[in-house]
PDB file of C-alpha atoms in Angstrom:
ATOM      1  CA  MET A 572     -55.619 -56.828 -22.593  1.00 85.00           C
ATOM      2  CA  THR A 573     -52.157 -57.695 -23.904  1.00 94.00           C
ATOM      3  CA  PRO A 574     -49.891 -54.631 -23.768  1.00 97.00           C
ATOM      4  CA  VAL A 575     -48.621 -53.077 -26.993  1.00 98.00           C
ATOM      5  CA  LYS A 576     -44.831 -53.279 -27.139  1.00 98.00           C
ATOM      6  CA  ILE A 577     -43.241 -49.978 -28.192  1.00 98.00           C
ATOM      7  CA  THR A 578     -39.520 -49.583 -28.874  1.00 98.00           C
ATOM      8  CA  VAL A 579     -37.864 -46.176 -28.720  1.00 98.00           C
ATOM      9  CA  THR A 580     -34.215 -45.785 -29.725  1.00 98.00           C
ATOM     10  CA  GLY A 581     -32.026 -42.919 -28.611  1.00 97.00           C
ATOM     11  CA  ALA A 582     -34.079 -43.098 -25.437  1.00 97.00           C
ATOM     12  CA  ALA A 583     -31.821 -40.825 -23.395  1.00 97.00           C
ATOM     13  CA  GLY A 584     -32.062 -37.987 -25.912  1.00 96.00           C
ATOM     14  CA  ASN A 585     -34.183 -34.858 -25.912  1.00 95.00           C
ATOM     15  CA  ILE A 586     -36.723 -36.032 -28.508  1.00 96.00           C
ATOM     16  CA  ALA A 587     -37.362 -39.249 -26.618  1.00 97.00           C
ATOM     17  CA  TYR A 588     -37.708 -37.289 -23.375  1.00 96.00           C
ATOM     18  CA  SER A 589     -40.732 -35.523 -24.871  1.00 97.00           C
ATOM     19  CA  LEU A 590     -41.979 -38.560 -26.787  1.00 98.00           C
ATOM     20  CA  LEU A 591     -42.074 -41.121 -23.991  1.00 98.00           C
ATOM     21  CA  TRP A 592     -44.506 -39.265 -21.758  1.00 98.00           C
ATOM     22  CA  ARG A 593     -46.974 -38.870 -24.627  1.00 98.00           C
ATOM     23  CA  LEU A 594     -46.746 -42.577 -25.400  1.00 98.00           C
ATOM     24  CA  ALA A 595     -47.252 -43.515 -21.762  1.00 98.00           C
ATOM     25  CA  ALA A 596     -50.310 -41.247 -21.580  1.00 97.00           C
ATOM     26  CA  GLY A 597     -51.996 -43.191 -24.377  1.00 97.00           C
ATOM     27  CA  ASP A 598     -51.746 -40.535 -27.074  1.00 98.00           C
ATOM     28  CA  VAL A 599     -51.068 -43.091 -29.836  1.00 98.00           C
ATOM     29  CA  PHE A 600     -52.885 -46.318 -29.026  1.00 97.00           C
ATOM     30  CA  GLY A 601     -55.651 -44.836 -26.919  1.00 96.00           C
ATOM     31  CA  ASP A 602     -56.442 -44.409 -23.256  1.00 94.00           C
ATOM     32  CA  ASP A 603     -57.581 -47.999 -22.802  1.00 95.00           C
ATOM     33  CA  THR A 604     -54.535 -49.796 -24.264  1.00 97.00           C
ATOM     34  CA  PRO A 605     -51.702 -50.819 -21.914  1.00 98.00           C
ATOM     35  CA  ILE A 606     -48.135 -50.537 -23.183  1.00 98.00           C
ATOM     36  CA  ASP A 607     -44.698 -51.977 -22.547  1.00 98.00           C
ATOM     37  CA  LEU A 608     -41.796 -49.646 -23.343  1.00 98.00           C
ATOM     38  CA  ARG A 609     -38.438 -50.884 -24.647  1.00 98.00           C
ATOM     39  CA  LEU A 610     -35.768 -48.196 -24.414  1.00 98.00           C
ATOM     40  CA  LEU A 611     -32.669 -48.723 -26.560  1.00 98.00           C
ATOM     41  CA  GLU A 612     -29.467 -46.732 -26.120  1.00 98.00           C
ATOM     42  CA  ILE A 613     -25.741 -47.020 -26.691  1.00 96.00           C
ATOM     43  CA  PRO A 614     -23.847 -48.555 -23.757  1.00 97.00           C
ATOM     44  CA  ASP A 615     -22.490 -45.218 -22.535  1.00 97.00           C
ATOM     45  CA  ALA A 616     -26.025 -43.807 -22.231  1.00 97.00           C
ATOM     46  CA  VAL A 617     -27.732 -46.745 -20.535  1.00 98.00           C
ATOM     47  CA  GLY A 618     -27.273 -45.164 -17.109  1.00 98.00           C
ATOM     48  CA  LYS A 619     -28.979 -41.966 -18.212  1.00 98.00           C
ATOM     49  CA  THR A 620     -31.769 -44.023 -19.747  1.00 98.00           C
ATOM     50  CA  GLU A 621     -32.273 -45.789 -16.428  1.00 98.00           C
ATOM     51  CA  GLY A 622     -32.917 -42.343 -14.983  1.00 98.00           C
ATOM     52  CA  VAL A 623     -35.521 -41.656 -17.669  1.00 98.00           C
ATOM     53  CA  ALA A 624     -37.177 -44.967 -16.812  1.00 98.00           C
ATOM     54  CA  MET A 625     -37.261 -43.996 -13.130  1.00 98.00           C
ATOM     55  CA  GLU A 626     -39.036 -40.744 -13.999  1.00 98.00           C
ATOM     56  CA  LEU A 627     -41.570 -42.589 -16.123  1.00 98.00           C
ATOM     57  CA  GLN A 628     -42.228 -44.946 -13.238  1.00 98.00           C
ATOM     58  CA  ASP A 629     -42.635 -42.004 -10.866  1.00 98.00           C
ATOM     59  CA  SER A 630     -45.248 -40.494 -13.189  1.00 98.00           C
ATOM     60  CA  ALA A 631     -47.527 -43.432 -12.290  1.00 98.00           C
ATOM     61  CA  PHE A 632     -49.101 -43.820 -15.725  1.00 98.00           C
ATOM     62  CA  PRO A 633     -51.932 -46.355 -15.409  1.00 97.00           C
ATOM     63  CA  LEU A 634     -51.296 -47.693 -18.932  1.00 98.00           C
ATOM     64  CA  LEU A 635     -47.554 -48.243 -18.503  1.00 98.00           C
ATOM     65  CA  ARG A 636     -47.066 -51.880 -17.511  1.00 98.00           C
ATOM     66  CA  SER A 637     -43.313 -52.313 -17.899  1.00 98.00           C
ATOM     67  CA  ILE A 638     -40.099 -50.603 -19.008  1.00 98.00           C
ATOM     68  CA  THR A 639     -37.027 -52.376 -20.360  1.00 98.00           C
ATOM     69  CA  VAL A 640     -33.736 -50.516 -20.747  1.00 98.00           C
ATOM     70  CA  THR A 641     -31.128 -52.153 -22.960  1.00 98.00           C
ATOM     71  CA  ASP A 642     -28.225 -51.596 -25.338  1.00 98.00           C
ATOM     72  CA  ARG A 643     -29.052 -54.763 -27.298  1.00 97.00           C
ATOM     73  CA  PRO A 644     -31.219 -54.244 -30.421  1.00 97.00           C
ATOM     74  CA  GLU A 645     -32.401 -57.848 -30.442  1.00 97.00           C
ATOM     75  CA  GLU A 646     -33.837 -57.384 -26.942  1.00 98.00           C
ATOM     76  CA  ALA A 647     -35.256 -53.928 -27.651  1.00 98.00           C
ATOM     77  CA  PHE A 648     -37.169 -55.050 -30.749  1.00 98.00           C
ATOM     78  CA  ASP A 649     -38.296 -58.431 -29.433  1.00 98.00           C
ATOM     79  CA  GLY A 650     -42.038 -58.600 -30.133  1.00 98.00           C
ATOM     80  CA  ALA A 651     -42.220 -54.876 -30.952  1.00 98.00           C
ATOM     81  CA  ASN A 652     -45.539 -53.703 -32.391  1.00 98.00           C
ATOM     82  CA  ALA A 653     -44.321 -50.138 -32.931  1.00 98.00           C
ATOM     83  CA  ALA A 654     -40.837 -48.664 -33.168  1.00 98.00           C
ATOM     84  CA  PHE A 655     -39.671 -45.064 -33.077  1.00 98.00           C
ATOM     85  CA  LEU A 656     -36.107 -44.947 -34.426  1.00 98.00           C
ATOM     86  CA  VAL A 657     -35.013 -41.668 -32.878  1.00 97.00           C
ATOM     87  CA  GLY A 658     -31.323 -42.206 -32.165  1.00 94.00           C
ATOM     88  CA  ALA A 659     -29.013 -41.139 -34.988  1.00 91.00           C
ATOM     89  CA  LYS A 660     -25.539 -39.715 -35.434  1.00 84.00           C
ATOM     90  CA  PRO A 661     -25.668 -35.934 -35.901  1.00 78.00           C
ATOM     91  CA  ARG A 662     -23.678 -34.274 -38.623  1.00 71.00           C
ATOM     92  CA  GLY A 663     -20.186 -33.337 -37.463  1.00 69.00           C
ATOM     93  CA  LYS A 664     -18.444 -30.076 -38.293  1.00 67.00           C
ATOM     94  CA  GLY A 665     -17.167 -30.225 -41.854  1.00 70.00           C
ATOM     95  CA  GLU A 666     -18.650 -33.681 -42.413  1.00 72.00           C
ATOM     96  CA  GLU A 667     -19.900 -34.455 -45.891  1.00 73.00           C
ATOM     97  CA  ARG A 668     -23.472 -35.717 -46.256  1.00 75.00           C
ATOM     98  CA  ALA A 669     -22.191 -38.982 -47.743  1.00 76.00           C
ATOM     99  CA  ASP A 670     -20.113 -39.586 -44.612  1.00 80.00           C
ATOM    100  CA  LEU A 671     -23.105 -38.782 -42.429  1.00 83.00           C
ATOM    101  CA  LEU A 672     -25.211 -41.292 -44.340  1.00 85.00           C
ATOM    102  CA  ALA A 673     -22.532 -43.973 -44.076  1.00 85.00           C
ATOM    103  CA  ASN A 674     -22.152 -43.453 -40.330  1.00 87.00           C
ATOM    104  CA  ASN A 675     -25.895 -43.655 -39.795  1.00 89.00           C
ATOM    105  CA  GLY A 676     -25.991 -46.776 -41.894  1.00 86.00           C
ATOM    106  CA  LYS A 677     -23.975 -48.472 -39.157  1.00 90.00           C
ATOM    107  CA  ILE A 678     -26.877 -47.705 -36.808  1.00 94.00           C
ATOM    108  CA  PHE A 679     -29.922 -48.341 -38.974  1.00 96.00           C
ATOM    109  CA  ALA A 680     -28.778 -51.460 -40.800  1.00 95.00           C
ATOM    110  CA  PRO A 681     -28.365 -53.481 -37.578  1.00 96.00           C
ATOM    111  CA  GLN A 682     -31.629 -52.088 -36.237  1.00 98.00           C
ATOM    112  CA  GLY A 683     -33.408 -53.085 -39.437  1.00 98.00           C
ATOM    113  CA  LYS A 684     -31.997 -56.600 -39.115  1.00 97.00           C
ATOM    114  CA  ALA A 685     -33.121 -56.787 -35.465  1.00 98.00           C
ATOM    115  CA  ILE A 686     -36.616 -55.691 -36.503  1.00 98.00           C
ATOM    116  CA  ASN A 687     -36.601 -58.320 -39.238  1.00 98.00           C
ATOM    117  CA  ASP A 688     -35.556 -61.084 -36.856  1.00 98.00           C
ATOM    118  CA  HIS A 689     -37.377 -60.165 -33.646  1.00 98.00           C
ATOM    119  CA  ALA A 690     -40.278 -57.713 -34.090  1.00 98.00           C
ATOM    120  CA  ALA A 691     -43.946 -58.685 -34.144  1.00 98.00           C
ATOM    121  CA  ASP A 692     -45.627 -59.444 -37.471  1.00 97.00           C
ATOM    122  CA  ASP A 693     -47.635 -56.213 -37.254  1.00 97.00           C
ATOM    123  CA  VAL A 694     -44.688 -53.919 -36.479  1.00 98.00           C
ATOM    124  CA  ARG A 695     -44.880 -50.288 -37.600  1.00 98.00           C
ATOM    125  CA  VAL A 696     -41.597 -48.381 -37.870  1.00 98.00           C
ATOM    126  CA  LEU A 697     -41.170 -44.604 -37.858  1.00 98.00           C
ATOM    127  CA  VAL A 698     -37.686 -43.220 -38.433  1.00 98.00           C
ATOM    128  CA  VAL A 699     -37.196 -39.858 -36.747  1.00 97.00           C
ATOM    129  CA  GLY A 700     -33.388 -39.656 -36.657  1.00 94.00           C
ATOM    130  CA  ASN A 701     -31.941 -37.678 -39.551  1.00 90.00           C
ATOM    131  CA  PRO A 702     -31.302 -38.014 -42.431  1.00 93.00           C
ATOM    132  CA  ALA A 703     -34.628 -39.725 -41.807  1.00 96.00           C
ATOM    133  CA  ASN A 704     -35.689 -40.691 -45.345  1.00 97.00           C
ATOM    134  CA  THR A 705     -32.518 -42.558 -46.237  1.00 96.00           C
ATOM    135  CA  ASN A 706     -32.096 -43.961 -42.732  1.00 96.00           C
ATOM    136  CA  ALA A 707     -35.572 -45.457 -43.195  1.00 97.00           C
ATOM    137  CA  LEU A 708     -34.499 -46.869 -46.563  1.00 97.00           C
ATOM    138  CA  ILE A 709     -31.455 -48.501 -44.960  1.00 96.00           C
ATOM    139  CA  ALA A 710     -33.536 -50.031 -42.169  1.00 97.00           C
ATOM    140  CA  GLN A 711     -36.192 -51.239 -44.599  1.00 98.00           C
ATOM    141  CA  GLN A 712     -33.646 -52.825 -46.917  1.00 97.00           C
ATOM    142  CA  SER A 713     -32.100 -54.583 -43.924  1.00 97.00           C
ATOM    143  CA  ALA A 714     -35.446 -56.221 -43.091  1.00 98.00           C
ATOM    144  CA  PRO A 715     -36.298 -58.321 -46.165  1.00 97.00           C
ATOM    145  CA  ASP A 716     -38.999 -60.329 -44.381  1.00 98.00           C
ATOM    146  CA  VAL A 717     -40.959 -57.267 -43.234  1.00 98.00           C
ATOM    147  CA  PRO A 718     -43.356 -55.658 -45.737  1.00 98.00           C
ATOM    148  CA  ALA A 719     -41.818 -52.451 -47.090  1.00 98.00           C
ATOM    149  CA  ASP A 720     -44.883 -50.404 -46.193  1.00 98.00           C
ATOM    150  CA  ARG A 721     -44.139 -50.940 -42.490  1.00 98.00           C
ATOM    151  CA  PHE A 722     -41.203 -48.520 -42.740  1.00 98.00           C
ATOM    152  CA  THR A 723     -41.807 -44.772 -42.771  1.00 98.00           C
ATOM    153  CA  ALA A 724     -39.898 -41.558 -42.063  1.00 98.00           C
ATOM    154  CA  LEU A 725     -41.021 -38.384 -40.361  1.00 98.00           C
ATOM    155  CA  MET A 726     -42.362 -35.654 -42.640  1.00 98.00           C
ATOM    156  CA  ARG A 727     -45.178 -34.754 -40.267  1.00 98.00           C
ATOM    157  CA  LEU A 728     -42.988 -32.150 -38.570  1.00 98.00           C
ATOM    158  CA  ASP A 729     -42.632 -30.339 -41.891  1.00 97.00           C
ATOM    159  CA  HIS A 730     -46.379 -30.706 -42.461  1.00 98.00           C
ATOM    160  CA  ASN A 731     -47.129 -29.221 -39.039  1.00 98.00           C
ATOM    161  CA  ARG A 732     -44.687 -26.387 -39.655  1.00 97.00           C
ATOM    162  CA  ALA A 733     -46.455 -25.595 -42.921  1.00 98.00           C
ATOM    163  CA  LEU A 734     -49.830 -25.482 -41.159  1.00 98.00           C
ATOM    164  CA  SER A 735     -48.410 -23.233 -38.451  1.00 98.00           C
ATOM    165  CA  GLN A 736     -46.977 -20.736 -40.952  1.00 97.00           C
ATOM    166  CA  LEU A 737     -50.253 -20.640 -42.875  1.00 98.00           C
ATOM    167  CA  ALA A 738     -52.302 -20.182 -39.716  1.00 97.00           C
ATOM    168  CA  ALA A 739     -50.166 -17.225 -38.675  1.00 97.00           C
ATOM    169  CA  LYS A 740     -50.320 -15.699 -42.150  1.00 97.00           C
ATOM    170  CA  LEU A 741     -54.114 -15.945 -42.522  1.00 97.00           C
ATOM    171  CA  ASP A 742     -55.006 -15.635 -38.814  1.00 97.00           C
ATOM    172  CA  VAL A 743     -57.056 -18.821 -38.660  1.00 97.00           C
ATOM    173  CA  PRO A 744     -56.644 -22.075 -36.679  1.00 97.00           C
ATOM    174  CA  THR A 745     -54.482 -24.807 -38.162  1.00 97.00           C
ATOM    175  CA  THR A 746     -57.597 -27.004 -38.303  1.00 96.00           C
ATOM    176  CA  ALA A 747     -59.070 -24.712 -40.982  1.00 97.00           C
ATOM    177  CA  PHE A 748     -56.661 -26.085 -43.598  1.00 97.00           C
ATOM    178  CA  GLU A 749     -57.046 -29.181 -45.736  1.00 98.00           C
ATOM    179  CA  ASP A 750     -55.031 -30.810 -48.521  1.00 98.00           C
ATOM    180  CA  VAL A 751     -51.622 -29.406 -47.607  1.00 98.00           C
ATOM    181  CA  VAL A 752     -48.719 -31.695 -48.503  1.00 98.00           C
ATOM    182  CA  VAL A 753     -44.942 -31.667 -48.118  1.00 98.00           C
ATOM    183  CA  TRP A 754     -43.285 -33.682 -50.866  1.00 98.00           C
ATOM    184  CA  GLY A 755     -39.903 -35.348 -50.934  1.00 98.00           C
ATOM    185  CA  ASN A 756     -37.015 -35.312 -48.510  1.00 97.00           C
ATOM    186  CA  HIS A 757     -36.752 -33.991 -44.955  1.00 95.00           C
ATOM    187  CA  SER A 758     -34.058 -31.575 -46.087  1.00 93.00           C
ATOM    188  CA  ALA A 759     -33.704 -28.105 -47.577  1.00 93.00           C
ATOM    189  CA  THR A 760     -35.066 -29.369 -50.903  1.00 96.00           C
ATOM    190  CA  GLN A 761     -38.434 -30.414 -49.446  1.00 97.00           C
ATOM    191  CA  PHE A 762     -41.495 -28.980 -51.171  1.00 98.00           C
ATOM    192  CA  PRO A 763     -44.339 -27.663 -48.983  1.00 98.00           C
ATOM    193  CA  ASP A 764     -47.073 -27.557 -51.620  1.00 98.00           C
ATOM    194  CA  LEU A 765     -50.170 -25.349 -51.400  1.00 98.00           C
ATOM    195  CA  THR A 766     -51.521 -26.034 -54.891  1.00 98.00           C
ATOM    196  CA  PHE A 767     -54.392 -28.182 -53.624  1.00 98.00           C
ATOM    197  CA  ALA A 768     -54.737 -26.634 -50.167  1.00 98.00           C
ATOM    198  CA  THR A 769     -57.955 -25.055 -48.933  1.00 98.00           C
ATOM    199  CA  VAL A 770     -58.796 -22.880 -45.930  1.00 97.00           C
ATOM    200  CA  ASN A 771     -62.392 -23.062 -44.737  1.00 94.00           C
ATOM    201  CA  GLY A 772     -63.253 -24.388 -48.187  1.00 92.00           C
ATOM    202  CA  ASP A 773     -61.481 -21.634 -50.185  1.00 96.00           C
ATOM    203  CA  LYS A 774     -58.293 -22.192 -52.163  1.00 97.00           C
ATOM    204  CA  VAL A 775     -55.282 -21.061 -50.134  1.00 98.00           C
ATOM    205  CA  ILE A 776     -53.414 -20.075 -53.277  1.00 96.00           C
ATOM    206  CA  ASP A 777     -56.051 -17.369 -53.892  1.00 96.00           C
ATOM    207  CA  ARG A 778     -55.548 -15.916 -50.403  1.00 96.00           C
ATOM    208  CA  ILE A 779     -51.765 -15.475 -50.455  1.00 96.00           C
ATOM    209  CA  ASP A 780     -49.191 -13.615 -52.498  1.00 95.00           C
ATOM    210  CA  ARG A 781     -47.188 -15.730 -54.924  1.00 96.00           C
ATOM    211  CA  ASP A 782     -43.924 -14.103 -53.877  1.00 97.00           C
ATOM    212  CA  TRP A 783     -44.604 -14.930 -50.204  1.00 97.00           C
ATOM    213  CA  TYR A 784     -45.417 -18.517 -51.135  1.00 97.00           C
ATOM    214  CA  VAL A 785     -42.306 -19.159 -53.207  1.00 97.00           C
ATOM    215  CA  ASN A 786     -39.701 -16.973 -51.531  1.00 97.00           C
ATOM    216  CA  GLU A 787     -40.757 -16.950 -47.884  1.00 97.00           C
ATOM    217  CA  PHE A 788     -43.122 -19.793 -47.033  1.00 98.00           C
ATOM    218  CA  ILE A 789     -41.360 -22.659 -48.825  1.00 97.00           C
ATOM    219  CA  PRO A 790     -37.824 -21.881 -47.609  1.00 96.00           C
ATOM    220  CA  ARG A 791     -38.976 -21.025 -44.097  1.00 95.00           C
ATOM    221  CA  VAL A 792     -40.757 -24.340 -43.640  1.00 96.00           C
ATOM    222  CA  ALA A 793     -37.723 -26.167 -45.023  1.00 92.00           C
ATOM    223  CA  LYS A 794     -35.260 -24.302 -42.793  1.00 91.00           C
ATOM    224  CA  ARG A 795     -37.410 -23.990 -39.676  1.00 89.00           C
ATOM    225  CA  GLY A 796     -35.224 -26.410 -37.751  1.00 84.00           C
ATOM    226  CA  SER A 797     -32.160 -24.253 -38.311  1.00 86.00           C
ATOM    227  CA  GLU A 798     -34.128 -21.162 -37.326  1.00 87.00           C
ATOM    228  CA  ILE A 799     -35.115 -22.769 -34.023  1.00 85.00           C
ATOM    229  CA  ILE A 800     -31.532 -23.809 -33.290  1.00 83.00           C
ATOM    230  CA  GLU A 801     -30.396 -20.225 -33.890  1.00 86.00           C
ATOM    231  CA  VAL A 802     -33.062 -18.758 -31.597  1.00 88.00           C
ATOM    232  CA  ARG A 803     -33.282 -21.449 -28.930  1.00 86.00           C
ATOM    233  CA  GLY A 804     -29.710 -22.652 -28.927  1.00 84.00           C
ATOM    234  CA  SER A 805     -30.744 -26.285 -29.350  1.00 78.00           C
ATOM    235  CA  SER A 806     -32.766 -28.391 -31.736  1.00 81.00           C
ATOM    236  CA  SER A 807     -36.530 -28.656 -32.072  1.00 87.00           C
ATOM    237  CA  ALA A 808     -36.937 -31.764 -29.929  1.00 92.00           C
ATOM    238  CA  ALA A 809     -40.438 -31.247 -28.515  1.00 94.00           C
ATOM    239  CA  SER A 810     -42.083 -30.428 -31.843  1.00 96.00           C
ATOM    240  CA  ALA A 811     -40.355 -33.411 -33.474  1.00 96.00           C
ATOM    241  CA  ALA A 812     -41.692 -35.672 -30.732  1.00 97.00           C
ATOM    242  CA  SER A 813     -45.181 -34.214 -31.118  1.00 98.00           C
ATOM    243  CA  ALA A 814     -45.085 -34.789 -34.872  1.00 98.00           C
ATOM    244  CA  ALA A 815     -43.941 -38.380 -34.332  1.00 98.00           C
ATOM    245  CA  ILE A 816     -46.949 -38.932 -32.071  1.00 98.00           C
ATOM    246  CA  ASP A 817     -49.242 -37.427 -34.739  1.00 98.00           C
ATOM    247  CA  HIS A 818     -47.768 -39.696 -37.428  1.00 98.00           C
ATOM    248  CA  MET A 819     -48.048 -42.937 -35.469  1.00 98.00           C
ATOM    249  CA  ARG A 820     -51.488 -42.086 -34.036  1.00 98.00           C
ATOM    250  CA  ASP A 821     -52.916 -41.496 -37.504  1.00 98.00           C
ATOM    251  CA  TRP A 822     -51.252 -44.655 -38.804  1.00 98.00           C
ATOM    252  CA  VAL A 823     -52.844 -46.694 -36.016  1.00 97.00           C
ATOM    253  CA  GLN A 824     -56.208 -44.970 -35.677  1.00 97.00           C
ATOM    254  CA  GLY A 825     -56.685 -43.708 -39.249  1.00 97.00           C
ATOM    255  CA  THR A 826     -57.406 -40.345 -40.847  1.00 96.00           C
ATOM    256  CA  ASP A 827     -59.207 -39.252 -43.995  1.00 93.00           C
ATOM    257  CA  GLN A 828     -57.449 -35.880 -43.894  1.00 96.00           C
ATOM    258  CA  TRP A 829     -54.387 -35.449 -46.072  1.00 97.00           C
ATOM    259  CA  VAL A 830     -51.188 -35.660 -44.063  1.00 98.00           C
ATOM    260  CA  SER A 831     -47.567 -35.793 -45.181  1.00 98.00           C
ATOM    261  CA  ALA A 832     -45.801 -39.086 -44.538  1.00 98.00           C
ATOM    262  CA  ALA A 833     -42.545 -40.367 -45.979  1.00 98.00           C
ATOM    263  CA  ILE A 834     -43.347 -43.856 -47.215  1.00 98.00           C
ATOM    264  CA  VAL A 835     -41.765 -46.296 -49.633  1.00 98.00           C
ATOM    265  CA  SER A 836     -42.746 -45.006 -53.068  1.00 98.00           C
ATOM    266  CA  ASP A 837     -44.685 -47.174 -55.492  1.00 98.00           C
ATOM    267  CA  GLY A 838     -43.595 -44.984 -58.420  1.00 98.00           C
ATOM    268  CA  SER A 839     -46.444 -42.471 -58.148  1.00 98.00           C
ATOM    269  CA  TYR A 840     -45.892 -38.880 -59.293  1.00 98.00           C
ATOM    270  CA  GLY A 841     -42.512 -39.613 -60.874  1.00 96.00           C
ATOM    271  CA  ILE A 842     -40.890 -40.628 -57.584  1.00 98.00           C
ATOM    272  CA  ASP A 843     -38.743 -43.682 -58.185  1.00 97.00           C
ATOM    273  CA  GLU A 844     -40.157 -46.884 -56.759  1.00 97.00           C
ATOM    274  CA  GLY A 845     -38.415 -47.847 -53.540  1.00 97.00           C
ATOM    275  CA  LEU A 846     -37.335 -44.371 -52.436  1.00 98.00           C
ATOM    276  CA  VAL A 847     -38.680 -43.214 -49.074  1.00 98.00           C
ATOM    277  CA  ALA A 848     -40.342 -39.906 -49.920  1.00 98.00           C
ATOM    278  CA  GLY A 849     -42.897 -37.516 -48.531  1.00 98.00           C
ATOM    279  CA  LEU A 850     -46.244 -37.874 -50.292  1.00 98.00           C
ATOM    280  CA  PRO A 851     -49.865 -36.827 -49.806  1.00 98.00           C
ATOM    281  CA  THR A 852     -51.358 -39.661 -47.807  1.00 98.00           C
ATOM    282  CA  VAL A 853     -54.349 -40.807 -45.806  1.00 98.00           C
ATOM    283  CA  ALA A 854     -54.341 -43.704 -43.339  1.00 98.00           C
ATOM    284  CA  ARG A 855     -56.996 -46.409 -43.531  1.00 96.00           C
ATOM    285  CA  ASP A 856     -57.189 -49.852 -41.950  1.00 94.00           C
ATOM    286  CA  GLY A 857     -53.719 -49.484 -40.475  1.00 95.00           C
ATOM    287  CA  LYS A 858     -52.036 -48.617 -43.774  1.00 96.00           C
ATOM    288  CA  TRP A 859     -50.834 -45.449 -45.457  1.00 98.00           C
ATOM    289  CA  GLU A 860     -52.450 -44.803 -48.839  1.00 98.00           C
ATOM    290  CA  ILE A 861     -51.108 -42.353 -51.402  1.00 98.00           C
ATOM    291  CA  VAL A 862     -53.646 -39.778 -52.588  1.00 98.00           C
ATOM    292  CA  GLN A 863     -53.850 -40.605 -56.280  1.00 98.00           C
ATOM    293  CA  GLY A 864     -55.038 -38.785 -59.383  1.00 97.00           C
ATOM    294  CA  LEU A 865     -53.554 -35.344 -58.693  1.00 98.00           C
ATOM    295  CA  GLU A 866     -52.721 -33.231 -61.743  1.00 98.00           C
ATOM    296  CA  LEU A 867     -49.295 -31.635 -61.272  1.00 98.00           C
ATOM    297  CA  ASN A 868     -48.161 -28.405 -62.889  1.00 98.00           C
ATOM    298  CA  ASP A 869     -44.641 -27.620 -64.086  1.00 98.00           C
ATOM    299  CA  PHE A 870     -43.702 -25.837 -60.826  1.00 98.00           C
ATOM    300  CA  GLN A 871     -44.708 -28.862 -58.758  1.00 98.00           C
ATOM    301  CA  ARG A 872     -42.931 -31.295 -61.050  1.00 98.00           C
ATOM    302  CA  GLU A 873     -39.714 -29.274 -60.905  1.00 98.00           C
ATOM    303  CA  ARG A 874     -39.742 -29.131 -57.116  1.00 98.00           C
ATOM    304  CA  ILE A 875     -40.559 -32.816 -56.738  1.00 98.00           C
ATOM    305  CA  ALA A 876     -37.861 -33.765 -59.273  1.00 98.00           C
ATOM    306  CA  ALA A 877     -35.221 -31.927 -57.205  1.00 98.00           C
ATOM    307  CA  ASN A 878     -36.166 -34.077 -54.219  1.00 98.00           C
ATOM    308  CA  VAL A 879     -36.043 -37.250 -56.277  1.00 98.00           C
ATOM    309  CA  GLU A 880     -32.530 -36.438 -57.460  1.00 98.00           C
ATOM    310  CA  GLU A 881     -31.375 -35.774 -53.905  1.00 97.00           C
ATOM    311  CA  LEU A 882     -32.929 -38.981 -52.588  1.00 97.00           C
ATOM    312  CA  LYS A 883     -31.355 -40.981 -55.424  1.00 97.00           C
ATOM    313  CA  ALA A 884     -27.961 -39.466 -54.621  1.00 95.00           C
ATOM    314  CA  GLU A 885     -28.398 -40.422 -50.962  1.00 94.00           C
ATOM    315  CA  ARG A 886     -29.419 -43.926 -51.965  1.00 95.00           C
ATOM    316  CA  ASP A 887     -26.342 -44.230 -54.161  1.00 94.00           C
ATOM    317  CA  ALA A 888     -24.119 -43.050 -51.290  1.00 91.00           C
ATOM    318  CA  VAL A 889     -25.229 -46.015 -49.159  1.00 92.00           C
ATOM    319  CA  ALA A 890     -25.558 -48.541 -51.986  1.00 91.00           C
ATOM    320  CA  ASP A 891     -23.251 -50.993 -50.207  1.00 88.00           C
ATOM    321  CA  LEU A 892     -25.781 -51.211 -47.347  1.00 86.00           C
ATOM    322  CA  LEU A 893     -28.759 -52.001 -49.575  1.00 87.00           C
ATOM    323  CA  ARG A 894     -29.764 -55.412 -50.812  1.00 74.00           C
TER     324      ARG A 894
END
């Protein structure tokens, strides 16, 4: 069987360090599909990435056929069937969000072009590096020959955080919940929505207090990353990697369960066409599909509109990078 070629950027970082072992174990493409890994890093981190590659080799994964370490995007994305864009510039002290977006544009625009020029026809791209939604937009706009629906951003971490908070609140497994969705941007404005959610067939909204939902649950899910940094002293790398695996696995293998994925909007639910936004989705036949026909109330519309405005402002801040 021909190996699946998987590119991971920021390969020397903490998220990749958790992600790569799951990929090599077959957690995305299955335990009978061999893989080739392409690890992309900046020149100063290539040496560290070589060490990561050595550890992967020493783990003796039967599915892992080859590892390429490079600082050249055109080599990293050559023939790529799947790409995890993890490496991004973190926000500096006192840095404005517009500056952060512009600096990340210098990373994601060239990577988008390399994907356009060198990746396989069936490439699937997941942007993990923040600000993920607009970084995905930049990469997608830099790849005019690749279908827009091949570019996504990570909202699954927020989705998983919402499930975890609900499970703790109601003392049930996370698998008991259905039809949870996180709308919008992977930022403080994101909207973890329980309007349609059920737990063991009952409506979640009937099992929880409205004040807890609005004033504790929603902000805690949105700010969970900051909470972990405060407690742990570093970012939530392992859970981000796990969510990235969940996202790509469902994209490849399919799921009829609602999951939250940031995809290029088709204009549904008042989200401007072309924005990369979290939506209720299912995955069928290798494609994300938006769950259609949902009736939204005023509370939902207000929360979603706040995300749309933020995403439009981010888009405008990087307008010079978009075609």
